Amino acid sequence: MVNEGAGAPRSRRGSHKVVPSSDQDGTGEVSCPSNGETESLNKKSPDPPSHLKADLMRQFDTQVNEFMDSLIEESASLGSSHVSTVFPLSDKEKSKLRHTRPSQSQSKQFVIRRSLLDDLFEVNHIRTIYHMFIALLILFIFSTLVVDFIDEGRLVLEFDLLVYVFGQFPLVVVTWMCMFLSTLVVPYVLLSVWASVYRTSNHRALWTALAGSLLLLYQGLCLGFLPTYVVLKNGLPPASCFILILEQVRLIMKAHSFIRENVPRVRSLQRNKANSLAVPQFTQYIYFLFAPTLIYRDNYPRNPCIRWGYVATKFSQVLGCLFYAYYIFVRLCIPQFRSISMQLFDLRAMVLCVFNSILPGVLVLFLAFFAFLHCWLNAFAEMLRFGDRMFYKDWWNSTSFANYYRTWNVVVHDWLYYYVYRDFLWMAQKQFRAAAMLVVFTVSAVVHEYVLAICFGFFYPVMFCLFMCFGMVFNFVLNDRRKGPIWNVIMWTALFLGQGVLICLYSQEWYAQRFCPIQEPSFLDLLKPRSWTCTPLAL
């Protein structure tokens, strides 16, 4: 199925074009304007001479061939997957498609399209699954109220866990404002000053090195060190930590994309002696900082209006997911891990802990995906009239982990692909593709582990090991050549088990850090998991 807004192929014959009308009905059918030539043909005799029949057949054949050629040429900018899903291409056409692509693959193309779940929720069968999750939330709420009523003799409507994890929120807001304002000013000013000096100076290499050093210094100190220092110095609780650290990572990626996309343009304009505007307008940069994408463009496809009801629905769903996660931890996690933390660390307890953590781990995975990648990003996209809503693809249908990594979070995947994978291949002259993939996995694993270590307050490289060990192995073993339902089952089994391991080990370490504190820990104590040595006597 062709993505909405991806653009219709054009047929060329002389000066005539088949141009899609801007007025489309709800079925997606495009009406084409009538042509004077076709009208005159329709008025001819129903039994034309044989030479006219031959001319018409040749004309029809030429138009069909030109239509297919233009379809293949335009599909190069959108990827062959969009075409092959509608028109199965022959080997000759696929070969032509490969040769029409430029030597360097096209940059990301933004088109107007809806998020996949918005389309799926219009199907009653799929929407029923959404209703089942709402029913499960209602049961969680009732079960919590009933248990509290039996234990306390009254209805307890306190949310101590939520109040704790979002503690010191004013400090979070002030720190975020400083981070955002610095990102708003410093990269743009540095690029503007460098661009103006680069076009007139005879020491371009020196100025480029100086501007690059200042940018790295800013990102390392202002965006890198200061937010981390605020988090650790003030002992912020987990949710407040996640807000600051994830925003820190997002702003660093945004600033890198802005500089990375505009520096080549400035240098290209200098080589071509062009006088066009090299640095984007400040309003374009502001829009990019809020837009739900990590790939900078001067302009994005925009929707004509804002549906404020849609925005309110998405934000209410984010709030609902937050309470959903609260009840999952209150009913499924906290009672279990409090009892486990009173036991010795052994293999039996570990196995039971992992399997008991699969259900809450999977629910947290679904909630994180739905709340952030669907609701949060769609809400901001709607307020900004941002047209391209492909923040994820059908990752649940993946039969390989390679496809899962590409489709789970398209926003981050695009940044890693264009600015890590492709840039590495460019520096390596398109060699060492396996090394480029290893670099991508390493960067992703290190950043994930950094976020978890800072937010939880301890170093326990479970996520790093899962990424670098099992993630790399599954990426090559369960590759794109694996097809069929059995591979989808294997993918889901491994994903469920991985979520159980993450919830189990991090929860055990969280309680061990609090029940078995060390007054003056050495560097080795900071690296060694506390749950391995924490005993009931120490509790």
XYZ file of C-alpha atoms in Angstrom:
539
model
C 0.000 0.000 0.000
C 1.535 3.310 -1.037
C 2.052 5.757 1.820
C -0.292 8.707 1.866
C 1.333 11.773 0.430
C 4.290 9.882 -1.003
C 3.595 11.377 -4.385
C 2.071 9.910 -7.522
C 4.204 8.929 -10.494
C 4.111 11.213 -13.493
C 3.894 10.141 -17.120
C 5.790 12.217 -19.681
C 4.998 12.416 -23.362
C 6.255 15.554 -25.015
C 4.894 18.486 -23.047
C 1.887 16.588 -21.665
C 1.821 15.473 -17.991
C -0.617 13.472 -15.982
C -0.756 15.666 -12.884
C -2.620 14.447 -9.808
C -5.348 16.767 -8.712
C -5.045 18.423 -5.323
C -8.611 17.404 -4.561
C -8.702 13.843 -3.305
C -11.678 12.021 -1.926
C -11.701 9.797 1.128
C -10.915 6.695 -0.892
C -7.548 8.067 -1.943
C -8.454 8.055 -5.645
C -6.937 10.909 -7.626
C -8.926 12.544 -10.390
C -6.927 13.596 -13.475
C -7.928 16.496 -15.712
C -9.261 15.630 -19.127
C -7.022 16.089 -22.139
C -8.072 17.674 -25.402
C -6.283 14.964 -27.345
C -8.178 12.178 -25.629
C -11.475 14.002 -26.094
C -10.869 14.284 -29.833
C -10.040 10.600 -29.997
C -13.252 9.735 -28.249
C -15.207 11.628 -30.899
C -13.764 9.624 -33.760
C -15.640 6.964 -35.625
C -16.201 3.718 -33.674
C -14.566 1.832 -36.556
C -11.369 3.729 -37.432
C -9.054 2.676 -40.249
C -6.358 0.114 -39.564
C -3.475 2.620 -39.705
C -5.151 4.695 -36.987
C -5.452 1.571 -34.835
C -1.748 0.893 -35.258
C -0.894 4.492 -34.366
C -3.066 4.323 -31.265
C -1.472 1.051 -30.141
C 2.043 2.458 -30.591
C 1.057 5.597 -28.700
C -0.443 3.545 -25.884
C 2.624 1.339 -25.680
C 4.914 4.390 -25.557
C 2.897 5.968 -22.767
C 2.907 2.775 -20.713
C 6.674 2.410 -21.100
C 7.272 6.039 -20.158
C 4.938 5.657 -17.177
C 6.885 2.655 -15.894
C 10.210 4.419 -16.480
C 9.129 7.478 -14.495
C 7.708 5.209 -11.781
C 11.041 3.422 -11.467
C 12.998 6.687 -11.475
C 10.890 8.300 -8.776
C 10.917 5.171 -6.643
C 14.663 5.584 -6.302
C 14.088 8.528 -3.960
C 11.458 6.677 -1.936
C 13.023 3.226 -1.833
C 12.105 0.159 -3.820
C 9.854 -1.204 -1.059
C 7.106 1.322 -1.881
C 6.965 0.170 -5.482
C 7.354 -3.548 -5.005
C 4.384 -3.648 -2.664
C 2.129 -2.369 -5.455
C 3.815 -3.345 -8.728
C 5.995 -6.497 -8.776
C 9.060 -5.460 -10.787
C 10.846 -7.704 -13.218
C 14.586 -8.349 -13.011
C 15.188 -5.876 -15.839
C 13.208 -3.155 -14.073
C 14.979 -3.851 -10.757
C 18.307 -3.552 -12.532
C 17.235 -0.235 -14.015
C 16.113 0.907 -10.574
C 19.545 0.162 -9.135
C 21.288 2.038 -11.937
C 19.050 5.097 -11.610
C 20.079 5.573 -7.976
C 22.941 7.935 -7.332
C 26.239 6.634 -6.075
C 25.397 7.824 -2.588
C 21.998 6.754 -1.333
C 19.341 9.407 -1.081
C 18.834 11.326 2.140
C 15.688 10.838 4.135
C 12.526 11.894 2.340
C 9.730 13.415 4.455
C 6.207 12.911 3.141
C 2.753 13.390 4.608
C 1.596 10.120 6.169
C -0.238 8.996 9.279
C 1.103 6.835 12.067
C 0.427 3.175 11.576
C -1.629 2.735 14.749
C -3.932 5.592 13.733
C -4.776 3.587 10.634
C -5.036 0.277 12.479
C -7.316 1.651 15.199
C -9.915 2.385 12.533
C -10.309 -1.396 12.227
C -12.708 -2.673 14.881
C -10.749 -5.896 15.439
C -7.551 -3.982 16.215
C -9.332 -1.409 18.355
C -10.687 -4.246 20.485
C -7.104 -4.994 21.580
C -6.842 -1.392 22.743
C -10.074 -1.851 24.698
C -8.638 -5.003 26.312
C -5.690 -3.008 27.669
C -8.106 -0.405 29.067
C -10.080 -3.196 30.758
C -6.855 -4.545 32.257
C -6.057 -1.079 33.649
C -9.507 -0.933 35.248
C -8.888 -4.340 36.867
C -5.519 -3.139 38.174
C -7.210 -0.123 39.767
C -9.980 -2.206 41.352
C -7.575 -4.851 42.620
C -5.385 -2.182 44.227
C -8.394 -0.552 45.894
C -9.709 -3.916 47.143
C -6.343 -4.983 48.553
C -5.862 -1.614 50.245
C -9.377 -1.794 51.687
C -8.756 -5.278 53.099
C -5.337 -4.382 54.539
C -6.047 -0.828 55.720
C -9.775 -0.948 56.265
C -10.213 2.109 54.070
C -9.842 3.176 50.457
C -6.287 4.407 49.947
C -6.066 6.807 47.009
C -2.502 7.930 47.561
C 0.097 7.941 44.792
C 3.272 7.977 46.827
C 5.292 6.266 44.102
C 4.361 8.857 41.469
C 5.075 11.715 43.863
C 8.477 10.201 44.648
C 9.675 9.443 41.080
C 8.746 12.960 39.871
C 10.319 14.687 42.864
C 12.183 18.021 42.647
C 10.320 18.860 39.450
C 10.935 22.651 39.630
C 14.686 21.971 39.494
C 14.069 19.781 36.438
C 12.193 22.597 34.684
C 14.884 25.203 35.428
C 17.672 22.874 34.270
C 15.787 22.008 31.082
C 15.227 25.682 30.281
C 18.965 26.340 30.563
C 19.737 23.355 28.330
C 17.176 24.362 25.717
C 18.116 28.033 25.584
C 21.789 27.207 25.219
C 20.983 24.775 22.398
C 18.810 27.439 20.806
C 21.593 30.026 20.768
C 25.046 28.434 20.691
C 24.893 26.067 17.648
C 23.037 28.623 15.526
C 25.404 31.485 16.398
C 28.464 29.297 15.852
C 27.196 28.199 12.436
C 26.294 31.759 11.405
C 29.664 33.205 12.438
C 31.585 30.348 10.861
C 29.609 30.615 7.593
C 30.231 34.351 7.275
C 33.954 34.001 8.022
C 34.314 30.895 5.836
C 33.107 32.741 2.720
C 35.546 35.644 3.143
C 38.563 34.320 5.039
C 41.700 32.821 3.549
C 42.201 30.624 6.627
C 39.113 28.461 6.321
C 40.692 25.356 7.836
C 41.745 27.266 10.941
C 38.307 28.814 11.438
C 36.628 25.444 10.852
C 38.826 23.778 13.483
C 38.163 26.615 15.934
C 34.377 26.533 15.428
C 34.348 22.728 15.669
C 36.354 22.827 18.900
C 33.990 25.392 20.417
C 30.993 23.270 19.449
C 32.512 20.131 20.982
C 33.435 22.088 24.123
C 29.881 23.384 24.416
C 28.330 19.952 23.920
C 30.753 18.338 26.344
C 30.386 20.894 29.155
C 27.001 22.596 28.827
C 24.965 19.737 27.394
C 27.057 16.824 28.605
C 28.510 17.564 32.039
C 26.176 20.126 33.635
C 22.864 18.172 33.422
C 24.609 15.025 34.677
C 26.147 17.027 37.537
C 22.723 18.441 38.503
C 21.215 14.947 38.517
C 23.956 13.357 40.621
C 24.535 16.321 42.948
C 20.869 16.667 43.900
C 20.028 12.955 43.871
C 17.034 13.375 41.586
C 14.526 10.488 41.593
C 14.243 8.199 38.524
C 11.487 9.907 36.472
C 13.013 13.359 36.939
C 16.387 11.927 35.956
C 14.953 10.350 32.823
C 13.416 13.669 31.747
C 16.709 15.541 32.017
C 19.018 12.855 30.642
C 16.794 11.944 27.695
C 16.416 15.634 26.862
C 20.181 15.962 27.130
C 20.658 13.177 24.573
C 17.906 14.570 22.321
C 19.358 18.088 22.238
C 22.854 16.781 21.511
C 21.490 14.774 18.590
C 19.472 17.760 17.357
C 22.465 20.101 17.473
C 24.635 17.563 15.658
C 22.037 17.104 12.911
C 21.657 20.857 12.432
C 25.408 21.380 12.063
C 25.911 18.219 10.020
C 23.258 19.160 7.446
C 24.271 22.807 7.039
C 28.064 22.698 6.978
C 28.186 20.852 3.609
C 25.708 23.365 2.199
C 27.888 26.310 3.201
C 30.947 24.690 1.681
C 29.036 23.819 -1.497
C 27.835 27.395 -1.932
C 31.393 28.634 -1.460
C 32.736 26.276 -4.143
C 29.984 27.301 -6.551
C 30.393 31.020 -5.702
C 26.666 31.208 -5.028
C 25.110 34.142 -3.213
C 22.064 32.320 -1.856
C 21.348 32.125 1.864
C 23.752 29.620 3.420
C 22.465 29.582 7.003
C 18.793 28.736 7.616
C 16.460 31.212 9.204
C 16.296 31.235 12.989
C 12.597 30.315 12.931
C 13.432 27.183 10.936
C 15.916 26.135 13.597
C 13.396 26.760 16.389
C 10.831 24.640 14.573
C 13.354 21.830 14.207
C 14.123 21.810 17.940
C 10.466 21.068 18.688
C 9.684 18.912 15.638
C 9.422 15.139 16.278
C 12.433 14.261 14.128
C 16.206 14.186 14.555
C 16.959 14.899 10.872
C 17.203 18.605 10.048
C 15.485 20.074 7.003
C 14.730 23.699 6.190
C 11.116 22.759 5.528
C 8.946 19.773 6.271
C 5.611 18.714 4.770
C 2.879 20.385 6.814
C -0.739 19.534 7.434
C -3.249 22.315 6.732
C -4.756 22.557 10.241
C -4.441 21.469 13.882
C -6.922 19.020 15.382
C -6.926 20.096 19.023
C -9.220 17.244 19.983
C -6.619 14.827 18.635
C -3.907 16.588 20.679
C -5.998 16.364 23.866
C -6.658 12.678 23.236
C -2.975 11.877 22.807
C -1.923 13.737 25.944
C -4.688 12.053 27.934
C -3.446 8.685 26.663
C 0.082 9.577 27.839
C -1.348 10.355 31.281
C -3.272 7.084 31.223
C -0.097 5.156 30.364
C 1.650 6.844 33.288
C -0.985 5.611 35.736
C -0.947 2.220 34.000
C 2.790 1.896 34.699
C 2.191 2.994 38.294
C -0.284 0.179 38.917
C 1.988 -2.369 37.193
C 4.836 -1.534 39.564
C 2.551 -1.387 42.595
C 0.768 -4.679 41.914
C 3.361 -6.776 40.039
C 6.844 -5.487 40.809
C 7.215 -3.956 44.263
C 5.717 -6.857 46.290
C 7.784 -9.400 44.355
C 11.140 -7.631 44.550
C 10.777 -6.678 48.188
C 10.560 -10.370 49.034
C 13.318 -11.355 46.612
C 15.669 -8.759 48.092
C 15.422 -10.583 51.430
C 16.836 -13.778 49.899
C 20.325 -14.880 49.027
C 21.465 -14.364 45.458
C 21.415 -17.784 43.791
C 20.505 -19.379 40.478
C 17.095 -20.598 41.611
C 15.999 -17.167 42.791
C 17.364 -15.629 39.604
C 15.410 -17.964 37.292
C 12.169 -17.458 39.214
C 12.728 -13.714 39.232
C 13.269 -13.554 35.447
C 10.142 -15.519 34.582
C 8.017 -13.607 37.108
C 9.251 -10.359 35.552
C 8.270 -11.180 31.974
C 4.653 -9.991 32.299
C 5.419 -6.594 33.874
C 8.387 -6.190 31.539
C 6.273 -6.748 28.432
C 3.539 -4.409 29.691
C 6.122 -1.694 30.384
C 7.538 -2.214 26.867
C 4.106 -1.758 25.282
C 3.359 1.278 27.435
C 6.681 2.964 26.635
C 6.111 2.398 22.919
C 2.506 3.580 22.927
C 2.999 6.551 25.267
C 6.110 8.023 23.673
C 6.482 6.819 20.079
C 2.777 7.053 19.278
C 0.982 9.449 21.626
C 3.668 11.952 22.651
C 5.263 12.354 19.225
C 1.911 12.486 17.440
C 0.666 15.156 19.847
C 3.639 17.417 19.121
C 3.451 16.617 15.415
C -0.193 17.683 15.381
C 0.480 20.934 17.228
C 3.307 21.751 14.792
C 1.314 20.477 11.772
C 4.251 18.144 11.098
C 3.109 15.890 8.252
C 5.381 12.843 8.412
C 4.099 10.685 11.283
C 6.155 7.558 10.564
C 7.789 7.408 14.001
C 7.713 3.611 13.911
C 6.797 0.828 11.532
C 5.160 -2.560 12.013
C 7.911 -3.847 14.319
C 5.512 -6.400 15.816
C 5.498 -8.284 12.491
C 9.292 -8.583 12.401
C 10.722 -12.015 11.677
C 14.273 -10.838 12.323
C 15.956 -8.651 14.889
C 17.591 -6.714 12.078
C 14.138 -5.598 10.935
C 13.015 -5.008 14.525
C 15.900 -2.612 15.150
C 14.980 -0.668 11.996
C 11.252 -0.427 12.690
C 10.938 -0.099 16.482
C 12.084 3.536 16.721
C 12.396 5.090 13.262
C 13.265 8.527 14.681
C 16.450 7.331 16.405
C 17.220 4.768 13.699
C 17.289 7.491 11.041
C 19.811 9.508 13.068
C 22.044 6.483 13.643
C 21.806 5.456 9.997
C 22.591 8.831 8.409
C 25.050 10.266 10.932
C 26.830 7.165 12.279
C 26.507 4.327 9.780
C 26.668 6.307 6.535
C 29.243 8.798 7.780
C 31.452 5.923 8.921
C 31.183 4.323 5.472
C 31.980 7.689 3.862
C 35.134 8.045 5.953
C 36.052 4.406 5.263
C 35.386 4.888 1.519
C 32.387 2.542 1.596
C 34.324 -0.344 3.084
C 34.022 -2.242 6.383
C 30.227 -2.393 6.519
C 30.394 -4.877 9.386
C 32.568 -2.423 11.324
C 30.057 0.351 10.621
C 27.261 -1.809 12.001
C 29.397 -2.584 15.065
C 29.945 1.143 15.631
C 26.173 1.741 15.468
C 25.505 -1.010 18.022
C 28.267 0.309 20.271
C 27.001 3.889 20.209
C 23.441 2.759 20.897
C 24.494 0.416 23.714
C 26.734 2.997 25.392
C 24.045 5.699 25.303
C 21.371 3.325 26.642
C 23.637 2.189 29.459
C 24.644 5.779 30.252
C 20.991 6.809 30.578
C 20.134 3.879 32.855
C 23.262 4.233 35.008
C 22.710 7.957 35.647
C 18.956 7.644 36.224
C 19.142 4.605 38.535
C 22.251 5.773 40.334
C 24.319 2.622 39.858
C 26.368 0.910 37.156
C 24.978 -2.485 36.146
C 25.688 -3.049 32.411
C 22.771 -5.386 31.702
C 21.473 -3.299 28.808
C 24.965 -2.955 27.363
C 25.526 -6.732 27.438
C 22.144 -7.418 25.866
C 22.876 -4.957 23.062
C 26.477 -5.884 22.362
C 26.264 -9.645 22.935
C 22.795 -10.990 22.264
C 21.732 -8.029 20.104
C 24.668 -8.418 17.736
C 24.260 -12.205 17.547
C 20.525 -12.001 16.891
C 21.085 -9.277 14.316
C 23.208 -11.644 12.193
C 21.486 -14.956 13.012
C 17.904 -13.681 12.810
C 18.517 -11.578 9.702
C 16.228 -10.416 6.913
C 16.443 -13.757 5.129
C 14.414 -15.331 7.921
C 10.782 -15.441 6.861
C 7.708 -17.203 8.121
C 5.612 -17.187 11.315
C 8.062 -19.334 13.290
C 10.703 -16.597 13.155
C 8.211 -14.040 14.422
C 7.502 -16.368 17.352
C 11.232 -16.693 18.032
C 11.650 -12.924 17.891
C 8.823 -12.355 20.382
C 10.111 -15.102 22.704
C 13.572 -13.540 22.814
C 12.068 -10.079 23.285
C 9.864 -11.231 26.183
C 12.765 -12.996 27.857
C 15.003 -9.941 27.455
C 12.402 -7.708 29.095
C 12.160 -10.139 32.002
C 15.942 -10.071 32.471
C 16.016 -6.251 32.429
C 13.189 -5.799 34.947
C 14.526 -8.538 37.236
C 18.191 -7.535 37.401
C 17.691 -3.774 37.595
C 14.971 -4.132 40.253
C 17.138 -6.456 42.348
C 20.046 -4.041 42.149
C 17.793 -1.089 43.018
C 16.694 -2.699 46.297
C 20.198 -3.980 47.068
C 21.618 -0.467 46.699
C 19.156 0.777 49.326
C 19.156 -2.150 51.733
C 22.935 -2.799 51.634
C 24.574 0.629 51.492
C 28.351 1.039 51.648
C 29.536 4.053 53.582
C 32.788 4.648 51.707
C 32.656 2.564 48.522
C 35.830 2.022 46.551
C 35.978 2.245 42.767
C 35.633 -1.552 42.566
C 32.541 -1.411 44.785
C 30.933 1.031 42.366
C 31.521 -1.336 39.443
C 30.488 -4.545 41.213
C 26.714 -5.205 41.425
C 25.555 -4.851 45.034
C 22.878 -7.536 44.615
C 25.591 -10.192 44.234
C 26.867 -9.682 47.765
C 23.829 -8.319 49.620
C 22.664 -10.932 52.180
C 19.647 -11.102 54.511
C 21.961 -10.515 57.497
C 23.066 -7.256 55.956
C 19.439 -6.238 55.611
